[in-house]
Each structure stands twice: as structure tokens, then as C-alpha cells.
GROMACS .gro file of C-alpha atoms in nm:
model
  511
    1MET     CA    1   3.245   3.787   0.991
    2GLU     CA    2   2.944   3.609   0.802
    3VAL     CA    3   2.710   3.876   0.911
    4GLU     CA    4   2.932   4.139   0.775
    5ARG     CA    5   2.955   3.926   0.447
    6LEU     CA    6   2.575   3.928   0.453
    7LEU     CA    7   2.529   4.274   0.518
    8ASP     CA    8   2.753   4.366   0.207
    9GLN     CA    9   2.534   4.176  -0.008
   10ASP     CA   10   2.269   4.455   0.032
   11ASP     CA   11   2.461   4.771   0.022
   12ALA     CA   12   2.180   4.974  -0.144
   13THR     CA   13   1.963   4.877   0.163
   14LEU     CA   14   2.242   4.973   0.429
   15ARG     CA   15   2.303   5.292   0.235
   16ARG     CA   16   1.973   5.383   0.286
   17ILE     CA   17   1.963   5.315   0.658
   18ARG     CA   18   2.280   5.516   0.711
   19ARG     CA   19   2.140   5.811   0.532
   20ASP     CA   20   1.829   5.790   0.761
   21LEU     CA   21   2.069   5.783   1.066
   22ARG     CA   22   2.243   6.082   0.934
   23ALA     CA   23   1.938   6.289   0.859
   24GLU     CA   24   1.793   6.205   1.214
   25ASP     CA   25   2.126   6.308   1.382
   26ALA     CA   26   2.121   6.632   1.180
   27ARG     CA   27   1.779   6.729   1.281
   28HIS     CA   28   1.860   6.640   1.626
   29ARG     CA   29   2.154   6.876   1.646
   30ARG     CA   30   1.965   7.155   1.475
   31GLN     CA   31   1.673   7.125   1.730
   32CYS     CA   32   1.885   7.105   2.005
   33ASP     CA   33   2.080   7.416   1.892
   34ARG     CA   34   1.750   7.620   1.904
   35ALA     CA   35   1.662   7.517   2.279
   36GLU     CA   36   1.871   7.798   2.441
   37LYS     CA   37   1.631   7.888   2.713
   38PRO     CA   38   1.584   7.684   3.048
   39GLU     CA   39   1.208   7.644   3.006
   40ALA     CA   40   1.322   7.455   2.673
   41HIS     CA   41   1.424   7.171   2.904
   42PHE     CA   42   1.114   6.960   2.827
   43GLY     CA   43   1.152   7.038   2.455
   44ARG     CA   44   1.504   6.895   2.470
   45GLU     CA   45   1.368   6.591   2.649
   46ARG     CA   46   1.109   6.544   2.384
   47ILE     CA   47   1.377   6.572   2.108
   48ARG     CA   48   1.566   6.330   2.270
   49LEU     CA   49   1.297   6.072   2.309
   50GLU     CA   50   1.232   6.101   1.952
   51TRP     CA   51   1.579   6.047   1.848
   52THR     CA   52   1.574   5.732   2.074
   53VAL     CA   53   1.267   5.595   1.913
   54CYS     CA   54   1.382   5.673   1.562
   55THR     CA   55   1.733   5.518   1.643
   56SER     CA   56   1.549   5.190   1.759
   57ARG     CA   57   1.342   5.200   1.450
   58VAL     CA   58   1.628   5.206   1.235
   59THR     CA   59   1.825   4.940   1.443
   60LEU     CA   60   1.533   4.695   1.417
   61GLN     CA   61   1.489   4.742   1.055
   62LEU     CA   62   1.873   4.664   1.018
   63SER     CA   63   1.851   4.341   1.238
   64CYS     CA   64   1.529   4.210   1.053
   65LYS     CA   65   1.725   4.257   0.734
   66VAL     CA   66   2.020   4.041   0.884
   67ILE     CA   67   1.784   3.774   1.014
   68THR     CA   68   1.609   3.740   0.678
   69LEU     CA   69   1.942   3.736   0.497
   70VAL     CA   70   2.090   3.443   0.712
   71ALA     CA   71   1.734   3.271   0.700
   72SER     CA   72   1.718   3.281   0.341
   73ARG     CA   73   2.056   3.065   0.313
   74ASP     CA   74   1.837   2.743   0.403
   75ASN     CA   75   1.467   2.850   0.297
   76PRO     CA   76   1.345   2.910  -0.029
   77ILE     CA   77   1.191   3.276  -0.114
   78PRO     CA   78   0.809   3.241  -0.062
   79MET     CA   79   0.677   3.203  -0.413
   80ASP     CA   80   0.393   3.391  -0.542
   81THR     CA   81   0.051   3.200  -0.475
   82SER     CA   82  -0.132   3.374  -0.756
   83LEU     CA   83  -0.204   3.202  -1.087
   84ASP     CA   84  -0.096   3.411  -1.404
   85ALA     CA   85  -0.269   3.323  -1.730
   86PRO     CA   86  -0.046   3.093  -1.882
   87GLN     CA   87  -0.033   2.878  -1.538
   88ARG     CA   88  -0.425   2.873  -1.549
   89ARG     CA   89  -0.456   2.755  -1.912
   90ARG     CA   90  -0.174   2.481  -1.847
   91ILE     CA   91  -0.325   2.360  -1.535
   92VAL     CA   92  -0.688   2.348  -1.711
   93VAL     CA   93  -0.531   2.154  -1.991
   94ILE     CA   94  -0.380   1.901  -1.746
   95LEU     CA   95  -0.711   1.860  -1.569
   96VAL     CA   96  -0.937   1.800  -1.883
   97THR     CA   97  -0.682   1.593  -2.047
   98THR     CA   98  -0.668   1.392  -1.720
   99LEU     CA   99  -1.057   1.359  -1.726
  100VAL     CA  100  -1.075   1.250  -2.088
  101ILE     CA  101  -0.818   0.986  -2.052
  102LEU     CA  102  -1.001   0.871  -1.747
  103GLY     CA  103  -1.326   0.842  -1.924
  104GLY     CA  104  -1.157   0.663  -2.179
  105VAL     CA  105  -1.010   0.395  -1.938
  106VAL     CA  106  -1.369   0.360  -1.761
  107ALA     CA  107  -1.495   0.304  -2.089
  108ASP     CA  108  -1.239   0.028  -2.169
  109LEU     CA  109  -1.284  -0.137  -1.856
  110ALA     CA  110  -1.673  -0.134  -1.877
  111THR     CA  111  -1.632  -0.303  -2.225
  112GLY     CA  112  -1.383  -0.541  -2.145
  113GLY     CA  113  -1.548  -0.664  -1.796
  114ARG     CA  114  -1.885  -0.771  -1.992
  115PRO     CA  115  -1.936  -1.136  -2.010
  116ASP     CA  116  -1.906  -1.325  -2.310
  117PRO     CA  117  -2.194  -1.288  -2.548
  118PRO     CA  118  -2.444  -1.542  -2.439
  119PRO     CA  119  -2.505  -1.688  -2.788
  120LEU     CA  120  -2.167  -1.731  -2.855
  121ARG     CA  121  -2.110  -1.932  -2.522
  122ALA     CA  122  -2.408  -2.130  -2.595
  123ALA     CA  123  -2.262  -2.238  -2.941
  124ALA     CA  124  -1.920  -2.317  -2.772
  125THR     CA  125  -1.827  -2.607  -2.528
  126LEU     CA  126  -1.598  -2.507  -2.224
  127LEU     CA  127  -1.380  -2.829  -2.183
  128ASP     CA  128  -1.412  -2.820  -1.800
  129GLY     CA  129  -1.470  -3.141  -1.584
  130VAL     CA  130  -1.249  -3.425  -1.507
  131TRP     CA  131  -0.910  -3.429  -1.673
  132ARG     CA  132  -0.615  -3.665  -1.655
  133PHE     CA  133  -0.305  -3.534  -1.483
  134ARG     CA  134   0.058  -3.641  -1.426
  135THR     CA  135   0.379  -3.478  -1.320
  136GLY     CA  136   0.690  -3.540  -1.497
  137ASP     CA  137   0.761  -3.519  -1.870
  138ASP     CA  138   0.757  -3.768  -2.193
  139PRO     CA  139   0.683  -3.658  -2.547
  140HIS     CA  140   0.461  -3.972  -2.597
  141TRP     CA  141   0.200  -3.859  -2.347
  142ALA     CA  142   0.073  -3.644  -2.644
  143ASP     CA  143  -0.008  -3.969  -2.839
  144VAL     CA  144  -0.367  -4.107  -2.850
  145ALA     CA  145  -0.256  -4.469  -2.762
  146THR     CA  146  -0.094  -4.341  -2.431
  147ASP     CA  147  -0.270  -4.550  -2.154
  148ASP     CA  148  -0.344  -4.280  -1.880
  149HIS     CA  149  -0.591  -4.483  -1.666
  150ASP     CA  150  -0.351  -4.474  -1.373
  151TRP     CA  151  -0.285  -4.102  -1.406
  152GLU     CA  152  -0.424  -3.860  -1.146
  153THR     CA  153  -0.747  -3.669  -1.194
  154ILE     CA  154  -0.815  -3.260  -1.174
  155ASP     CA  155  -1.132  -3.118  -1.172
  156LEU     CA  156  -1.123  -2.802  -1.400
  157THR     CA  157  -1.491  -2.711  -1.325
  158ALA     CA  158  -1.492  -2.359  -1.172
  159SER     CA  159  -1.732  -2.229  -0.919
  160PRO     CA  160  -1.995  -1.990  -1.039
  161GLY     CA  161  -1.864  -1.640  -1.041
  162SER     CA  162  -1.504  -1.737  -0.988
  163HIS     CA  163  -1.245  -1.508  -1.127
  164ASP     CA  164  -0.875  -1.482  -1.067
  165GLY     CA  165  -0.725  -1.227  -0.830
  166ASP     CA  166  -0.558  -1.015  -1.090
  167VAL     CA  167  -0.763  -0.930  -1.416
  168GLY     CA  168  -1.066  -1.084  -1.344
  169LEU     CA  169  -1.067  -1.378  -1.588
  170PRO     CA  170  -1.355  -1.580  -1.570
  171ASP     CA  171  -1.369  -1.974  -1.501
  172TYR     CA  172  -1.088  -1.958  -1.261
  173VAL     CA  173  -0.983  -2.287  -1.084
  174GLY     CA  174  -0.689  -2.372  -0.849
  175GLY     CA  175  -0.370  -2.523  -0.992
  176TRP     CA  176  -0.169  -2.858  -0.917
  177MET     CA  177  -0.047  -2.686  -0.594
  178ALA     CA  178  -0.406  -2.691  -0.492
  179HIS     CA  179  -0.449  -3.069  -0.568
  180GLY     CA  180  -0.158  -3.244  -0.390
  181HIS     CA  181   0.129  -3.107  -0.545
  182PRO     CA  182   0.210  -2.784  -0.325
  183ASP     CA  183   0.591  -2.765  -0.375
  184TYR     CA  184   0.599  -2.889  -0.749
  185ARG     CA  185   0.772  -2.696  -1.035
  186GLY     CA  186   0.849  -2.816  -1.373
  187TYR     CA  187   0.666  -3.014  -1.634
  188ALA     CA  188   0.318  -3.168  -1.612
  189TRP     CA  189   0.068  -3.316  -1.858
  190TYR     CA  190  -0.314  -3.294  -1.879
  191ARG     CA  191  -0.521  -3.513  -2.112
  192ARG     CA  192  -0.889  -3.561  -2.192
  193ALA     CA  193  -1.101  -3.709  -2.456
  194VAL     CA  194  -1.309  -3.448  -2.671
  195THR     CA  195  -1.571  -3.531  -2.902
  196VAL     CA  196  -1.603  -3.277  -3.208
  197PRO     CA  197  -1.970  -3.224  -3.349
  198ALA     CA  198  -2.019  -3.268  -3.726
  199THR     CA  199  -2.244  -2.954  -3.722
  200ASP     CA  200  -1.982  -2.737  -3.867
  201PRO     CA  201  -1.679  -2.825  -4.088
  202SER     CA  202  -1.421  -2.614  -3.899
  203TRP     CA  203  -1.364  -2.597  -3.518
  204ASP     CA  204  -1.091  -2.431  -3.329
  205ILE     CA  205  -0.958  -2.476  -2.970
  206LEU     CA  206  -0.957  -2.162  -2.760
  207GLY     CA  207  -0.617  -2.198  -2.529
  208PRO     CA  208  -0.658  -2.164  -2.154
  209THR     CA  209  -0.646  -1.795  -2.054
  210LEU     CA  210  -0.430  -1.826  -1.754
  211VAL     CA  211  -0.154  -2.108  -1.696
  212ASP     CA  212   0.148  -2.131  -1.500
  213GLU     CA  213   0.325  -2.078  -1.701
  214GLY     CA  214   0.410  -2.206  -2.072
  215TYR     CA  215   0.217  -2.480  -2.250
  216GLU     CA  216   0.195  -2.653  -2.561
  217LEU     CA  217  -0.145  -2.799  -2.688
  218TYR     CA  218  -0.160  -3.131  -2.900
  219TRP     CA  219  -0.454  -3.307  -3.063
  220ASN     CA  220  -0.416  -3.660  -3.137
  221GLY     CA  221  -0.048  -3.616  -3.088
  222GLN     CA  222  -0.018  -3.350  -3.308
  223LEU     CA  223   0.123  -2.998  -3.194
  224LEU     CA  224  -0.138  -2.731  -3.263
  225GLY     CA  225   0.043  -2.431  -3.099
  226ARG     CA  226   0.226  -2.298  -2.787
  227SER     CA  227   0.230  -2.031  -2.544
  228GLY     CA  228   0.628  -1.953  -2.489
  229ARG     CA  229   0.873  -2.210  -2.539
  230ILE     CA  230   0.909  -2.498  -2.337
  231ASP     CA  231   1.182  -2.688  -2.467
  232ALA     CA  232   1.520  -2.804  -2.308
  233ASP     CA  233   1.602  -2.424  -2.287
  234PRO     CA  234   1.257  -2.269  -2.195
  235ARG     CA  235   1.134  -1.944  -2.247
  236VAL     CA  236   0.786  -1.874  -2.083
  237VAL     CA  237   0.580  -1.573  -2.144
  238GLY     CA  238   0.284  -1.412  -1.993
  239THR     CA  239  -0.046  -1.605  -2.079
  240ARG     CA  240  -0.251  -1.432  -2.356
  241PRO     CA  241  -0.580  -1.519  -2.530
  242MET     CA  242  -0.467  -1.792  -2.829
  243ARG     CA  243  -0.700  -1.962  -3.090
  244PHE     CA  244  -0.577  -2.306  -3.247
  245ALA     CA  245  -0.734  -2.446  -3.535
  246LEU     CA  246  -0.800  -2.814  -3.521
  247PRO     CA  247  -0.757  -3.039  -3.855
  248ASP     CA  248  -1.030  -3.005  -4.102
  249SER     CA  249  -1.068  -3.393  -4.040
  250ALA     CA  250  -1.151  -3.357  -3.676
  251ALA     CA  251  -1.519  -3.270  -3.748
  252GLY     CA  252  -1.739  -3.537  -3.623
  253THR     CA  253  -1.483  -3.752  -3.468
  254ARG     CA  254  -1.350  -3.804  -3.100
  255GLY     CA  255  -1.017  -3.759  -3.020
  256VAL     CA  256  -0.756  -3.646  -2.721
  257LEU     CA  257  -0.663  -3.317  -2.648
  258ALA     CA  258  -0.327  -3.300  -2.433
  259VAL     CA  259  -0.181  -2.998  -2.284
  260ARG     CA  260   0.196  -3.000  -2.187
  261VAL     CA  261   0.269  -2.755  -1.912
  262PHE     CA  262   0.587  -2.603  -1.764
  263MET     CA  263   0.643  -2.384  -1.455
  264ARG     CA  264   0.977  -2.246  -1.384
  265PRO     CA  265   1.169  -2.373  -1.060
  266SER     CA  266   1.232  -2.010  -0.971
  267SER     CA  267   0.853  -1.915  -0.978
  268GLY     CA  268   0.732  -1.796  -0.635
  269ALA     CA  269   0.508  -2.022  -0.403
  270SER     CA  270   0.126  -2.004  -0.429
  271ALA     CA  271  -0.129  -2.203  -0.254
  272ASP     CA  272  -0.313  -2.285  -0.597
  273GLY     CA  273  -0.046  -2.214  -0.848
  274GLY     CA  274   0.101  -2.425  -1.121
  275GLY     CA  275  -0.036  -2.560  -1.445
  276MET     CA  276  -0.389  -2.480  -1.598
  277HIS     CA  277  -0.613  -2.220  -1.415
  278SER     CA  278  -0.900  -2.230  -1.678
  279ALA     CA  279  -1.041  -2.495  -1.930
  280PRO     CA  280  -0.996  -2.460  -2.306
  281ILE     CA  281  -1.287  -2.409  -2.512
  282LEU     CA  282  -1.408  -2.598  -2.830
  283ALA     CA  283  -1.599  -2.370  -3.076
  284PRO     CA  284  -1.686  -2.343  -3.435
  285ARG     CA  285  -1.454  -2.119  -3.611
  286PRO     CA  286  -1.663  -1.813  -3.658
  287VAL     CA  287  -1.788  -1.846  -3.276
  288ALA     CA  288  -1.434  -1.899  -3.188
  289ALA     CA  289  -1.333  -1.594  -3.339
  290GLY     CA  290  -1.600  -1.391  -3.148
  291LEU     CA  291  -1.487  -1.538  -2.829
  292HIS     CA  292  -1.130  -1.470  -2.899
  293ARG     CA  293  -1.204  -1.095  -2.939
  294ALA     CA  294  -1.405  -1.089  -2.637
  295GLN     CA  295  -1.104  -1.258  -2.439
  296TRP     CA  296  -0.893  -0.989  -2.594
  297ALA     CA  297  -1.090  -0.716  -2.493
  298ARG     CA  298  -1.082  -0.853  -2.135
  299THR     CA  299  -0.710  -0.874  -2.124
  300VAL     CA  300  -0.647  -0.550  -2.282
  301ALA     CA  301  -0.876  -0.378  -2.017
  302GLY     CA  302  -0.685  -0.574  -1.742
  303TYR     CA  303  -0.366  -0.396  -1.821
  304ILE     CA  304  -0.504  -0.054  -1.975
  305ALA     CA  305  -0.393   0.146  -1.677
  306ASP     CA  306  -0.059   0.001  -1.696
  307ALA     CA  307  -0.020   0.133  -2.043
  308VAL     CA  308  -0.202   0.464  -2.034
  309GLU     CA  309  -0.030   0.577  -1.680
  310PRO     CA  310   0.340   0.503  -1.816
  311MET     CA  311   0.254   0.727  -2.134
  312ALA     CA  312   0.111   0.989  -1.902
  313MET     CA  313   0.453   0.988  -1.699
  314PHE     CA  314   0.645   1.010  -2.014
  315ALA     CA  315   0.444   1.313  -2.084
  316LEU     CA  316   0.546   1.461  -1.755
  317ILE     CA  317   0.886   1.426  -1.839
  318ALA     CA  318   0.838   1.604  -2.166
  319LEU     CA  319   0.666   1.890  -2.010
  320ALA     CA  320   0.948   1.915  -1.749
  321LEU     CA  321   1.202   1.925  -1.999
  322LEU     CA  322   1.024   2.185  -2.224
  323SER     CA  323   0.985   2.396  -1.866
  324ALA     CA  324   1.322   2.345  -1.751
  325SER     CA  325   1.462   2.665  -1.905
  326ARG     CA  326   1.180   2.874  -1.724
  327THR     CA  327   1.244   2.733  -1.372
  328THR     CA  328   1.506   2.757  -1.102
  329TYR     CA  329   1.401   2.428  -0.980
  330ARG     CA  330   1.607   2.218  -1.206
  331PRO     CA  331   1.772   1.992  -0.976
  332TRP     CA  332   1.430   1.901  -0.847
  333ILE     CA  333   1.294   1.853  -1.222
  334ALA     CA  334   1.588   1.648  -1.336
  335TRP     CA  335   1.583   1.381  -1.066
  336ALA     CA  336   1.204   1.378  -1.070
  337CYS     CA  337   1.220   1.292  -1.462
  338VAL     CA  338   1.472   1.004  -1.364
  339ALA     CA  339   1.224   0.898  -1.094
  340LEU     CA  340   0.917   0.897  -1.346
  341ALA     CA  341   1.135   0.696  -1.629
  342PHE     CA  342   1.189   0.426  -1.375
  343MET     CA  343   0.808   0.435  -1.251
  344ALA     CA  344   0.690   0.437  -1.611
  345SER     CA  345   0.921   0.149  -1.728
  346ARG     CA  346   0.834  -0.063  -1.423
  347ARG     CA  347   0.453  -0.014  -1.490
  348LEU     CA  348   0.466  -0.074  -1.873
  349ASN     CA  349   0.620  -0.394  -1.817
  350ASN     CA  350   0.296  -0.527  -1.689
  351ALA     CA  351   0.122  -0.443  -2.012
  352ILE     CA  352   0.417  -0.559  -2.238
  353THR     CA  353   0.428  -0.913  -2.062
  354ALA     CA  354   0.062  -0.932  -2.075
  355TRP     CA  355  -0.004  -0.857  -2.437
  356SER     CA  356   0.294  -0.994  -2.604
  357ASP     CA  357   0.598  -1.218  -2.593
  358LEU     CA  358   0.841  -0.972  -2.614
  359GLN     CA  359   0.961  -1.019  -2.260
  360SER     CA  360   1.000  -1.350  -2.081
  361LEU     CA  361   0.860  -1.398  -1.752
  362THR     CA  362   1.198  -1.443  -1.620
  363THR     CA  363   1.305  -1.093  -1.735
  364TYR     CA  364   0.990  -0.973  -1.589
  365ALA     CA  365   1.045  -1.107  -1.247
  366TRP     CA  366   1.419  -0.981  -1.264
  367LEU     CA  367   1.316  -0.626  -1.336
  368ALA     CA  368   1.014  -0.606  -1.126
  369THR     CA  369   1.251  -0.730  -0.824
  370TRP     CA  370   1.491  -0.438  -0.840
  371MET     CA  371   1.318  -0.154  -1.046
  372TRP     CA  372   1.165  -0.009  -0.747
  373VAL     CA  373   1.503   0.061  -0.595
  374PRO     CA  374   1.633   0.343  -0.839
  375ALA     CA  375   1.286   0.493  -0.875
  376VAL     CA  376   1.255   0.548  -0.474
  377ALA     CA  377   1.633   0.667  -0.446
  378ALA     CA  378   1.560   0.943  -0.747
  379TRP     CA  379   1.253   1.042  -0.567
  380ALA     CA  380   1.435   1.089  -0.246
  381LEU     CA  381   1.699   1.286  -0.433
  382ALA     CA  382   1.431   1.507  -0.617
  383TRP     CA  383   1.236   1.607  -0.322
  384ASN     CA  384   1.539   1.672  -0.102
  385ARG     CA  385   1.600   1.951  -0.367
  386TRP     CA  386   1.267   2.109  -0.333
  387CYS     CA  387   1.381   2.338  -0.042
  388ALA     CA  388   1.645   2.582  -0.154
  389ARG     CA  389   1.937   2.410   0.032
  390SER     CA  390   1.944   2.013  -0.022
  391TRP     CA  391   2.094   1.819   0.286
  392ARG     CA  392   2.417   1.609   0.200
  393THR     CA  393   2.312   1.376   0.457
  394VAL     CA  394   1.987   1.298   0.268
  395ASP     CA  395   2.146   1.244  -0.057
  396VAL     CA  396   2.434   1.005   0.097
  397SER     CA  397   2.168   0.804   0.301
  398ALA     CA  398   1.935   0.759  -0.011
  399LEU     CA  399   2.245   0.620  -0.225
  400VAL     CA  400   2.377   0.428   0.076
  401LEU     CA  401   2.016   0.269   0.109
  402ALA     CA  402   1.984   0.205  -0.279
  403ILE     CA  403   2.317   0.005  -0.281
  404THR     CA  404   2.241  -0.197   0.026
  405ALA     CA  405   1.885  -0.279  -0.115
  406ILE     CA  406   2.062  -0.387  -0.468
  407VAL     CA  407   2.306  -0.609  -0.255
  408ALA     CA  408   2.025  -0.751  -0.066
  409ILE     CA  409   1.840  -0.835  -0.361
  410ALA     CA  410   2.109  -0.993  -0.544
  411LEU     CA  411   2.173  -1.195  -0.209
  412ARG     CA  412   1.782  -1.286  -0.189
  413SER     CA  413   1.792  -1.130   0.173
  414ALA     CA  414   1.421  -1.043   0.245
  415ASN     CA  415   1.475  -0.939   0.580
  416VAL     CA  416   1.740  -0.663   0.476
  417THR     CA  417   1.533  -0.575   0.169
  418ARG     CA  418   1.238  -0.482   0.414
  419ASP     CA  419   1.457  -0.310   0.652
  420VAL     CA  420   1.599  -0.090   0.350
  421ARG     CA  421   1.224   0.008   0.266
  422LEU     CA  422   1.143   0.109   0.606
  423ALA     CA  423   1.454   0.318   0.627
  424PHE     CA  424   1.350   0.469   0.294
  425LEU     CA  425   1.013   0.556   0.456
  426ALA     CA  426   1.192   0.736   0.748
  427LEU     CA  427   1.395   0.931   0.505
  428PHE     CA  428   1.090   1.065   0.331
  429VAL     CA  429   0.934   1.164   0.648
  430VAL     CA  430   1.252   1.354   0.723
  431ILE     CA  431   1.224   1.521   0.360
  432ALA     CA  432   0.838   1.610   0.433
  433ALA     CA  433   0.933   1.764   0.759
  434ARG     CA  434   1.166   1.975   0.579
  435ILE     CA  435   0.914   2.079   0.345
  436VAL     CA  436   0.673   2.179   0.626
  437ARG     CA  437   0.910   2.389   0.753
  438GLY     CA  438   1.050   2.577   0.457
  439GLY     CA  439   0.928   2.441   0.135
  440ALA     CA  440   0.748   2.618  -0.121
  441MET     CA  441   0.390   2.535  -0.201
  442ARG     CA  442   0.377   2.331   0.104
  443ILE     CA  443   0.032   2.180   0.052
  444LEU     CA  444   0.057   2.097  -0.307
  445ALA     CA  445   0.398   1.961  -0.283
  446LEU     CA  446   0.311   1.747   0.058
  447ALA     CA  447  -0.002   1.608  -0.118
  448THR     CA  448   0.235   1.510  -0.431
  449LEU     CA  449   0.494   1.370  -0.207
  450ALA     CA  450   0.242   1.169   0.012
  451SER     CA  451   0.077   1.012  -0.296
  452ILE     CA  452   0.417   0.917  -0.445
  453VAL     CA  453   0.509   0.748  -0.132
  454ALA     CA  454   0.148   0.572  -0.076
  455GLY     CA  455   0.205   0.417  -0.434
  456LEU     CA  456   0.571   0.303  -0.367
  457PHE     CA  457   0.510   0.178  -0.013
  458GLY     CA  458   0.151   0.047  -0.038
  459GLY     CA  459   0.271  -0.282   0.145
  460GLU     CA  460   0.417  -0.122   0.428
  461LEU     CA  461   0.144   0.159   0.459
  462LEU     CA  462  -0.192   0.028   0.324
  463ASP     CA  463  -0.180  -0.331   0.383
  464PRO     CA  464  -0.174  -0.298   0.787
  465LEU     CA  465  -0.476  -0.045   0.704
  466GLY     CA  466  -0.685  -0.352   0.536
  467VAL     CA  467  -0.667  -0.138   0.200
  468PRO     CA  468  -0.701  -0.405  -0.075
  469GLY     CA  469  -0.437  -0.459  -0.323
  470ILE     CA  470  -0.699  -0.488  -0.624
  471TRP     CA  471  -1.053  -0.385  -0.686
  472PHE     CA  472  -1.264  -0.492  -0.957
  473PRO     CA  473  -1.471  -0.218  -1.088
  474PHE     CA  474  -1.686  -0.369  -1.391
  475GLY     CA  475  -1.531  -0.723  -1.311
  476ILE     CA  476  -1.166  -0.611  -1.431
  477GLY     CA  477  -0.888  -0.588  -1.162
  478VAL     CA  478  -0.754  -0.242  -1.100
  479SER     CA  479  -0.471  -0.235  -0.830
  480ARG     CA  480  -0.467   0.033  -0.580
  481THR     CA  481  -0.124   0.139  -0.714
  482GLN     CA  482  -0.277   0.232  -1.042
  483TYR     CA  483  -0.564   0.437  -0.845
  484ILE     CA  484  -0.293   0.627  -0.658
  485TYR     CA  485  -0.076   0.699  -0.987
  486ALA     CA  486  -0.392   0.850  -1.127
  487ILE     CA  487  -0.387   1.101  -0.836
  488VAL     CA  488   0.001   1.154  -0.875
  489ILE     CA  489   0.017   1.222  -1.232
  490PRO     CA  490  -0.219   1.552  -1.254
  491LEU     CA  491  -0.046   1.646  -0.910
  492LEU     CA  492   0.279   1.623  -1.060
  493GLY     CA  493   0.173   1.809  -1.382
  494VAL     CA  494   0.037   2.112  -1.163
  495LEU     CA  495   0.342   2.128  -0.958
  496ILE     CA  496   0.562   2.136  -1.277
  497VAL     CA  497   0.344   2.413  -1.416
  498ARG     CA  498   0.369   2.618  -1.081
  499THR     CA  499   0.747   2.565  -1.062
  500ALA     CA  500   0.792   2.686  -1.417
  501SER     CA  501   0.571   2.972  -1.442
  502SER     CA  502   0.561   3.135  -1.098
  503PRO     CA  503   0.747   3.477  -1.093
  504ALA     CA  504   0.870   3.425  -0.762
  505GLY     CA  505   1.010   3.114  -0.856
  506ALA     CA  506   1.236   3.256  -1.084
  507ALA     CA  507   1.397   3.445  -0.787
  508ARG     CA  508   1.483   3.111  -0.592
  509THR     CA  509   1.834   3.034  -0.518
  510ASP     CA  510   1.953   2.671  -0.564
  511SER     CA  511   2.227   2.507  -0.404
   0.00000   0.00000   0.00000
């Protein structure tokens, strides 16, 4: 019954085949009627052979048609691989735009990665060396009269060329966990005496550029400023370059600089975490302004990719939505847009946290913990629809794994979370095998899928290969995920253009 239903779907072809059969039958009968003599025996045999060949040919055509109709239920109709003029123009625009943006990012990395201007550093004083240190909290520890002789000491002198492992911030030193307090989280204080020269009337303190996690800075017991809020209800934010003005009376005097630091109890463990990772800088006001700009240039460069790539992903969403009316890959387009939105939001959180105090570190950590789940699930649902017929088992598996991952994250079960990620990887392998067997534009689709999976599962796929998590071109940290997304974005753009513009794509049957 299924074959009959499929045959009925192409009545025109079947009617043409029946006409061919009737014509061949009529010609055969006419030729047989003319063959009346005995010596025409061999002629009749020749005619009978021709009839057999003709019937076999028509039967073969009919069989091929049935097979094609049945196979088309699970595989997409092959797309035209040629590029029309609109496609070529859009692809050229995507590639040129990618190169221009890449050039701008590289220029910003080169600018931000330059050392501080030597004349400015020569006019400033890096307040490294030995500081007094004590865990705990007492507001009186900011006062000049506090006796700190029995406090511990921490040397904030950085090794030559040292930098942090993320952005590339210079003058990096280990925190209190590397100085005898490996499990401590909470409040701590740093103190040291500072002599302010009388050569300039106005002086500033440039705050430490990297602190775990919030801090307040005091001069002779007077609060100069803070990063975040570390009172009874702390709200810590990402450390960014900050400049604090010393009182006008500070010039030509000696005072006490105190730094109160807070690290959340929920912060992750680190071999050298906790407290200040770079020393403050004392500088005349004009010099401090120049150094402050240099610090900001470095901070912006450290997260420029985390701002540019999400913007490019949102641009891809706009391109996909504008192309939706011209494509029959709408289910793939829809889920790809959902996945891109989550990926872009996740990456943009890095820049928002580093450049502003709009988002607390608690919120940032919470979002970073689970936002990969809907992104991965949405990509699984999207690529399951790349072939003409999606598999319900893949959809159900993706949703079950997503729910399991969220529950595991809520229960803080690292083992279950790891197993869920491996199961998602296996699911993408199944999807890739489907595309190899019957997907359109196999090479482009597989290259895009492989790049996305490499970006989402770097820990599982690239760490065992020894691929570094961060490179430092121009002295600024760029993560491997950022490199991968720089490949994913143009590939997705080309793929969206191809699905929207190909004439053959319009004939595709979705299910």
C-alpha cells in the first residue's frame, strides 16, 4: 500500500510510462501481423527480443522511480551546488566584513598589549615589596595608629615579565592561598607605609588591577574608594582599572595605605588565589591619568573578542530571520537562532563583568555554570533538522540530557555533569553521521558543526590533545574558544546564505 501511495504521487510520470508500454505493444502486434511467411521466423524472434528489452527498460525506469520516491522520505533532495549572483555577493560581504573586523580586533590587541609608556612608569612608583597582611576583619585596621608589627608579611614584588593567565595583566603575584592560607575565603587586610614626594601638589593611587575579589582602599583611615561593595551584604564585581585621588595634604608626607579585601566563600579554589595579585601605583595626577588610560586599553583588549563575537552572532540571527521567508530550512534556522542567542549572551557576560559593575561576580558565576546547557541542546535540535526528516529519538535525548544537566548543576554533581557532556558529544556524533549519509552541502555543514562542537566541548576534545586554553598574541590573552568562534561565525553566515538562496533548497521537504 505504501508503494501504491508513492506511485500515485507522481501520476504524470506513471501515465507517460503506461503510454510507452501501450505504444510498444501496438508496434509489436503490427510487426507480428506482417510476419506471415515461415522464413519470417527469425524476424519474429528479433521483434520478440526487442519487445523484451523495451519492457525491461520501462520496468527499470518504474523501479528507479519508486526507489527514489521512497528514499526521498528520509533524505533531502540534493541542493544545487552552484552559486548564483546574489549568493556570491552576500558571501563576499560576509568574508570582507569578517576580515575587516578581524583586522580591527588585531589592531586593538596590538595597542592594548603594549607596555606602559616608559616615561610614565618612570615618573610613578609601583608600591610592591613587603606589605603587612592579616586575615579577618576589623574597621580599625585602616587607622594609622593600628599596631601591625605582629602581622604576617606578603611580598608583592612580581617576577620580571610575569602576567596573569587570563588577560595578560603585568606585575602579577600570587595571592594569599600561595602564602600559607590555601583554604581561606573571607576578609583580609593589607597595610604599608607610603611616602608621598613633595615634587607635585596632586597625587593619585592607581588601584590593583587584579584582586580576588572586592576591595576598599584607605589612606590614613580615610576611605578613598572601592571596587564592589564588601559590607555586611557583599556585592563583588570584576576588578577593573580604578584611580583614587589622595588628599591635597598628602604631598610631602608619609602615611599608611590600607587595603581591605573580600573573597566570596563560594569562590573556587586556586593554588594562588585570594587577595591582591598586583600592587597599587602612586603617581602624580597627570601621570596617573596616562597610566590609567593604558590600563584601560589593556583591559578592553583583553575582552574585545568577547564583545565583538557576540555582536557578530546577533548579526547572524538577524540575517537568519531576514532569510527565513526564502528558505525551507526554517526549523534549522529557528533552533540555530536560539543557540546563537545563548552563545552570544554567555560570551558577552565576560566583557560586561570586566568593563562594568552592572553584573556581580555571583551572577556571572551562576550564569556561566548553566548557560552552556540550553546552547548545546539548541544546537542538537537544530542540526537534527539539517536532514529532511528529524529523528524524534535525537530530540528526546537532547531534552532529557538538558534537564539532567540542569539538575546536576543544581545539585553540584560534577560527575553527572561530566557524563551528560560526554553523552551530548555522542549525540553530535550521531547527527554528524546522519549528515554524512544524507545531508545537503555535507562539507560545509560538517565543517560548521565540527567547529561548533569544538568550541562547546574544548575541555573534552582539545585538553587531551594539549591545545592551550589561552594564547597571548601581543601580550593579551585570547582563548581558544574565541579563535574557534572566529571560524564558526563566517561559516554559519555562508551556510545561512546558501540555504536561503539555493533554488534547489526551495524544493526541500521538511518534517
